[in-house]
Coordinates of C-alpha atoms and ligand atoms in Angstrom, one line a residue:
X384 CA 11.3 15.4 20.3
X385 CA 8.0 13.5 20.4
X386 CA 6.5 12.3 23.8
X387 CA 3.5 10.1 24.3
X388 CA 1.5 9.6 27.4
X389 CA -1.9 8.3 28.6
X390 CA -5.2 9.7 29.7
X391 CA -5.4 13.1 31.5
X392 CA -9.2 13.3 32.1
X393 CA -9.4 17.0 32.1
X394 CA -7.3 18.3 35.0
X395 CA -7.7 15.1 37.1
X396 CA -4.6 13.4 35.8
X397 CA -2.8 16.4 34.2
X398 CA -0.1 16.6 37.0
X399 CA 2.2 14.3 35.0
X400 CA 2.6 17.2 32.5
X401 CA 3.9 19.7 35.1
X402 CA 7.4 21.1 34.6
X403 CA 8.5 19.3 37.8
X404 CA 7.0 15.9 36.8
X405 CA 8.1 16.2 33.1
X406 CA 11.4 18.2 33.2
X407 CA 12.4 17.3 29.7
X408 CA 9.9 19.8 28.4
X409 CA 12.5 22.5 29.0
X410 CA 14.3 21.2 26.0
X411 CA 11.2 21.3 23.8
X412 CA 9.8 23.9 21.3
X413 CA 6.5 24.2 19.5
X414 CA 8.1 22.1 16.8
X415 CA 8.1 19.2 19.3
X416 CA 5.0 17.2 20.3
X417 CA 3.4 15.7 23.4
X418 CA 0.7 13.2 22.4
X419 CA -2.1 12.1 24.8
X420 CA -3.5 8.7 23.9
X421 CA -7.2 9.6 24.6
X422 CA -9.4 10.8 27.5
X423 CA -8.2 14.3 27.0
X424 CA -11.4 15.6 28.7
X425 CA -10.6 19.3 28.4
X426 CA -13.2 19.8 25.7
X427 CA -16.0 18.9 28.2
X428 CA -18.2 21.9 28.5
X429 CA -15.9 24.9 27.6
X430 CA -16.3 26.2 31.2
X431 CA -13.7 28.3 32.9
X432 CA -11.8 25.2 34.1
X433 CA -11.6 23.8 30.6
X434 CA -10.4 27.1 29.2
X435 CA -7.8 27.7 32.0
X436 CA -6.2 24.3 31.5
X437 CA -6.3 24.6 27.7
X438 CA -4.5 27.9 28.1
X439 CA -2.0 26.2 30.5
X440 CA -1.3 23.6 27.8
X441 CA -1.0 26.3 25.1
X442 CA 1.7 28.0 27.2
X443 CA 3.8 24.8 27.3
X444 CA 6.9 25.0 25.1
X445 CA 5.6 22.1 23.0
X446 CA 2.5 21.4 20.8
X447 CA -0.1 19.2 22.4
X448 CA -1.8 16.5 20.3
X449 CA -4.5 14.0 21.4
X450 CA -6.6 11.3 20.0
X451 CA -10.1 10.9 21.5
X452 CA -10.9 8.3 24.2
X453 CA -14.3 7.6 25.5
X454 CA -14.4 10.4 28.0
X455 CA -14.7 13.3 25.6
X456 CA -17.7 15.5 24.9
X457 CA -17.9 14.5 21.2
X458 CA -20.8 16.9 20.4
X459 CA -18.6 19.8 21.6
X460 CA -15.4 18.4 20.0
X461 CA -17.2 18.3 16.6
X462 CA -17.9 22.1 16.8
X463 CA -14.2 22.9 16.6
X464 CA -12.6 24.0 13.3
X465 CA -11.4 21.0 11.2
X466 CA -8.0 21.6 9.6
X467 CA -5.5 19.7 7.6
X468 CA -2.6 19.1 10.0
X469 CA 0.6 17.3 9.3
X470 CA -1.0 15.2 6.6
X471 CA -4.2 14.3 8.3
X472 CA -7.5 15.8 9.6
X473 CA -7.6 17.4 13.0
X474 CA -9.7 19.7 15.1
X475 CA -7.9 22.8 16.1
X476 CA -8.6 23.2 19.8
X477 CA -6.1 25.9 20.7
X478 CA -3.1 27.7 19.2
X479 CA -1.0 24.6 19.8
X480 CA -3.5 22.0 20.7
X481 CA -4.9 19.6 18.1
X482 CA -7.3 16.7 18.2
X483 CA -6.1 14.0 15.8
X484 CA -9.2 12.5 14.1
X485 CA -9.9 8.8 13.7
X486 CA -8.5 6.8 10.8
X487 CA -5.9 9.4 9.8
X488 CA -2.2 9.2 9.0
X489 CA -0.1 12.1 10.3
X490 CA 3.6 12.8 9.6
X491 CA 5.5 14.3 12.6
X492 CA 9.2 14.9 12.4
X493 CA 9.4 12.4 9.5
X494 CA 7.6 9.6 11.3
X495 CA 4.1 8.3 10.4
X496 CA 1.4 8.0 13.0
X497 CA -1.9 6.1 12.3
X498 CA -4.7 7.3 14.7
X499 CA -7.8 5.5 15.8
X500 CA -9.4 7.0 18.9
X501 CA -12.5 5.8 20.8
X502 CA -13.3 3.2 23.4
X503 CA -16.3 1.8 25.2
X504 CA -17.1 3.2 28.6
X505 CA -17.3 0.5 31.3
X506 CA -19.2 2.7 33.7
X507 CA -22.2 3.4 31.5
X508 CA -24.7 2.9 34.3
X509 CA -23.4 5.9 36.1
X510 CA -23.4 8.2 33.1
X511 CA -26.1 10.1 31.2
X512 CA -26.3 10.1 27.4
X513 CA -25.4 13.5 26.0
X514 CA -24.1 14.8 29.3
X515 CA -21.4 12.4 30.4
X516 CA -21.4 9.7 27.8
X517 CA -21.8 10.0 24.0
X518 CA -22.7 7.5 21.3
X519 CA -19.7 8.6 19.3
X520 CA -17.4 7.0 21.9
X521 CA -17.2 4.0 19.4
X522 CA -16.4 4.7 15.7
X523 CA -19.1 4.8 13.1
X524 CA -19.2 2.5 10.0
X525 CA -17.9 5.5 8.0
X526 CA -14.9 5.9 10.4
X527 CA -14.0 2.2 10.1
X528 CA -14.2 2.4 6.3
X529 CA -12.1 5.6 6.3
X530 CA -9.5 4.0 8.5
X531 CA -9.2 1.0 6.1
X532 CA -8.9 3.4 3.1
X533 CA -6.2 5.4 4.9
X534 CA -4.2 2.2 5.6
X535 CA -4.7 1.0 2.1
X536 CA -3.4 4.3 0.8
X537 CA -0.3 4.0 2.9
X538 CA 0.3 0.4 1.9
X539 CA -0.5 -0.7 5.5
X540 CA 2.8 0.9 6.7
X541 CA 3.2 3.3 9.5
X542 CA 5.9 4.0 12.2
X543 CA 3.4 4.2 15.1
X544 CA -0.1 3.3 15.9
X545 CA -2.0 5.5 18.4
X546 CA -5.3 4.2 19.8
X547 CA -7.2 4.6 23.1
X548 CA -8.2 1.0 23.6
X549 CA -6.3 -2.1 22.6
X550 CA -6.9 -5.0 20.2
X551 CA -9.0 -7.8 21.6
X552 CA -6.2 -10.2 22.5
X553 CA -4.1 -7.6 24.1
X554 CA -7.1 -6.1 26.0
X555 CA -7.8 -9.6 27.3
X556 CA -4.2 -9.9 28.6
X557 CA -4.3 -6.4 30.2
X558 CA -7.6 -7.2 32.0
X559 CA -6.2 -10.5 33.3
X560 CA -3.1 -8.8 34.6
X561 CA -5.2 -6.2 36.3
X562 CA -7.7 -8.7 37.6
X563 CA -10.5 -6.9 35.8
X564 CA -11.6 -9.5 33.3
X565 CA -15.3 -8.6 33.4
X566 CA -14.8 -4.8 33.1
X567 CA -13.5 -4.9 29.5
X568 CA -15.7 -7.0 27.3
X569 CA -14.7 -7.3 23.7
X570 CA -16.4 -4.9 21.3
X571 CA -16.4 -4.1 17.6
X572 CA -13.5 -1.6 17.9
X573 CA -11.3 -4.1 19.8
X574 CA -12.0 -6.7 17.1
X575 CA -11.3 -4.1 14.4
X576 CA -7.9 -3.2 16.0
X577 CA -7.1 -7.0 16.3
X578 CA -7.7 -7.5 12.6
X579 CA -5.8 -4.4 11.3
X580 CA -3.0 -5.1 13.8
X581 CA -2.3 -8.4 12.0
X582 CA -1.8 -6.5 8.7
X583 CA -0.2 -3.2 9.7
X584 CA 3.6 -2.9 9.5
X585 CA 4.5 -0.8 12.5
X586 CA 7.3 -0.2 14.9
X587 CA 5.3 0.5 18.1
X588 CA 1.7 0.9 19.2
X589 CA 0.6 3.1 22.0
X590 CA -2.7 3.0 23.8
X591 CA -4.3 4.6 26.9
X592 CA -7.6 3.7 28.5
X593 CA -6.6 1.1 31.1
X594 CA -5.2 3.5 33.7
X595 CA -2.0 1.5 34.0
X596 CA 1.5 1.5 32.5
X597 CA 2.6 -1.7 30.7
X598 CA 5.4 -0.9 28.4
X599 CA 6.4 -3.9 26.3
X600 CA 5.1 -6.3 29.1
X601 CA 2.5 -8.0 26.9
X602 CA 4.2 -7.7 23.5
X603 CA 7.5 -5.9 22.8
X604 CA 5.9 -3.4 20.5
X605 CA 2.8 -2.7 22.5
X606 CA 2.7 0.0 25.2
X607 CA -0.2 0.8 27.5
X608 CA 0.3 4.3 29.0
X609 CA -1.2 6.2 31.9
X610 CA 1.3 8.1 34.0
X611 CA 4.4 7.2 32.0
X612 CA 5.6 9.7 29.4
X613 CA 7.5 7.9 26.7
X614 CA 10.0 9.5 24.3
X615 CA 9.9 8.1 20.8
Ligands
LIG2038 FE1 -9.5 7.1 31.0

């Protein structure tokens, strides 16, 4: 079984993963996966709270995977061991917690997942560089080039796309629906996702970031997740 959900922001929005809120986990094993579409936030400062909740996740019956969002401590994330995991590069965060790096292709239970984390914070004025916001929240030129090379290598075919933010046109529609048109200006990553989205052959795309659930409301294959946990 593979489940996908949206941002958890450390322990702030982790309640959706409780046994009561997500009872299907009783049927899962460590061979099954729960994927968080960015803003994991439990690699924030490695304090007692981070460690307690990471242990809580490690004790879940499933394996937890996440792509990065914008609210991650990227400097700390980069200190974790990089491993080859299910066909792609990941950071091993715990015994059964992995960060899926940008521009990688993973194979989980016979399905391919292309990953491209990152997003632009829209509350920058309230954040301090290196403490609560990091330059790496948006991909580097090398990461964009790596993503293109990975897609090329895979003939632009995947089963699923996992990103934190959405392609430009979809982000625009989300913002209009939410009445937040000015909060999500277009950036290089949105434009990049727009371009690759035209070319990739995929079944479904999952994003987080917008703190709302819109499954197939904008496009049949596009899902914005926050509280919803989707089984794929
Ligand atoms: Fe978020």
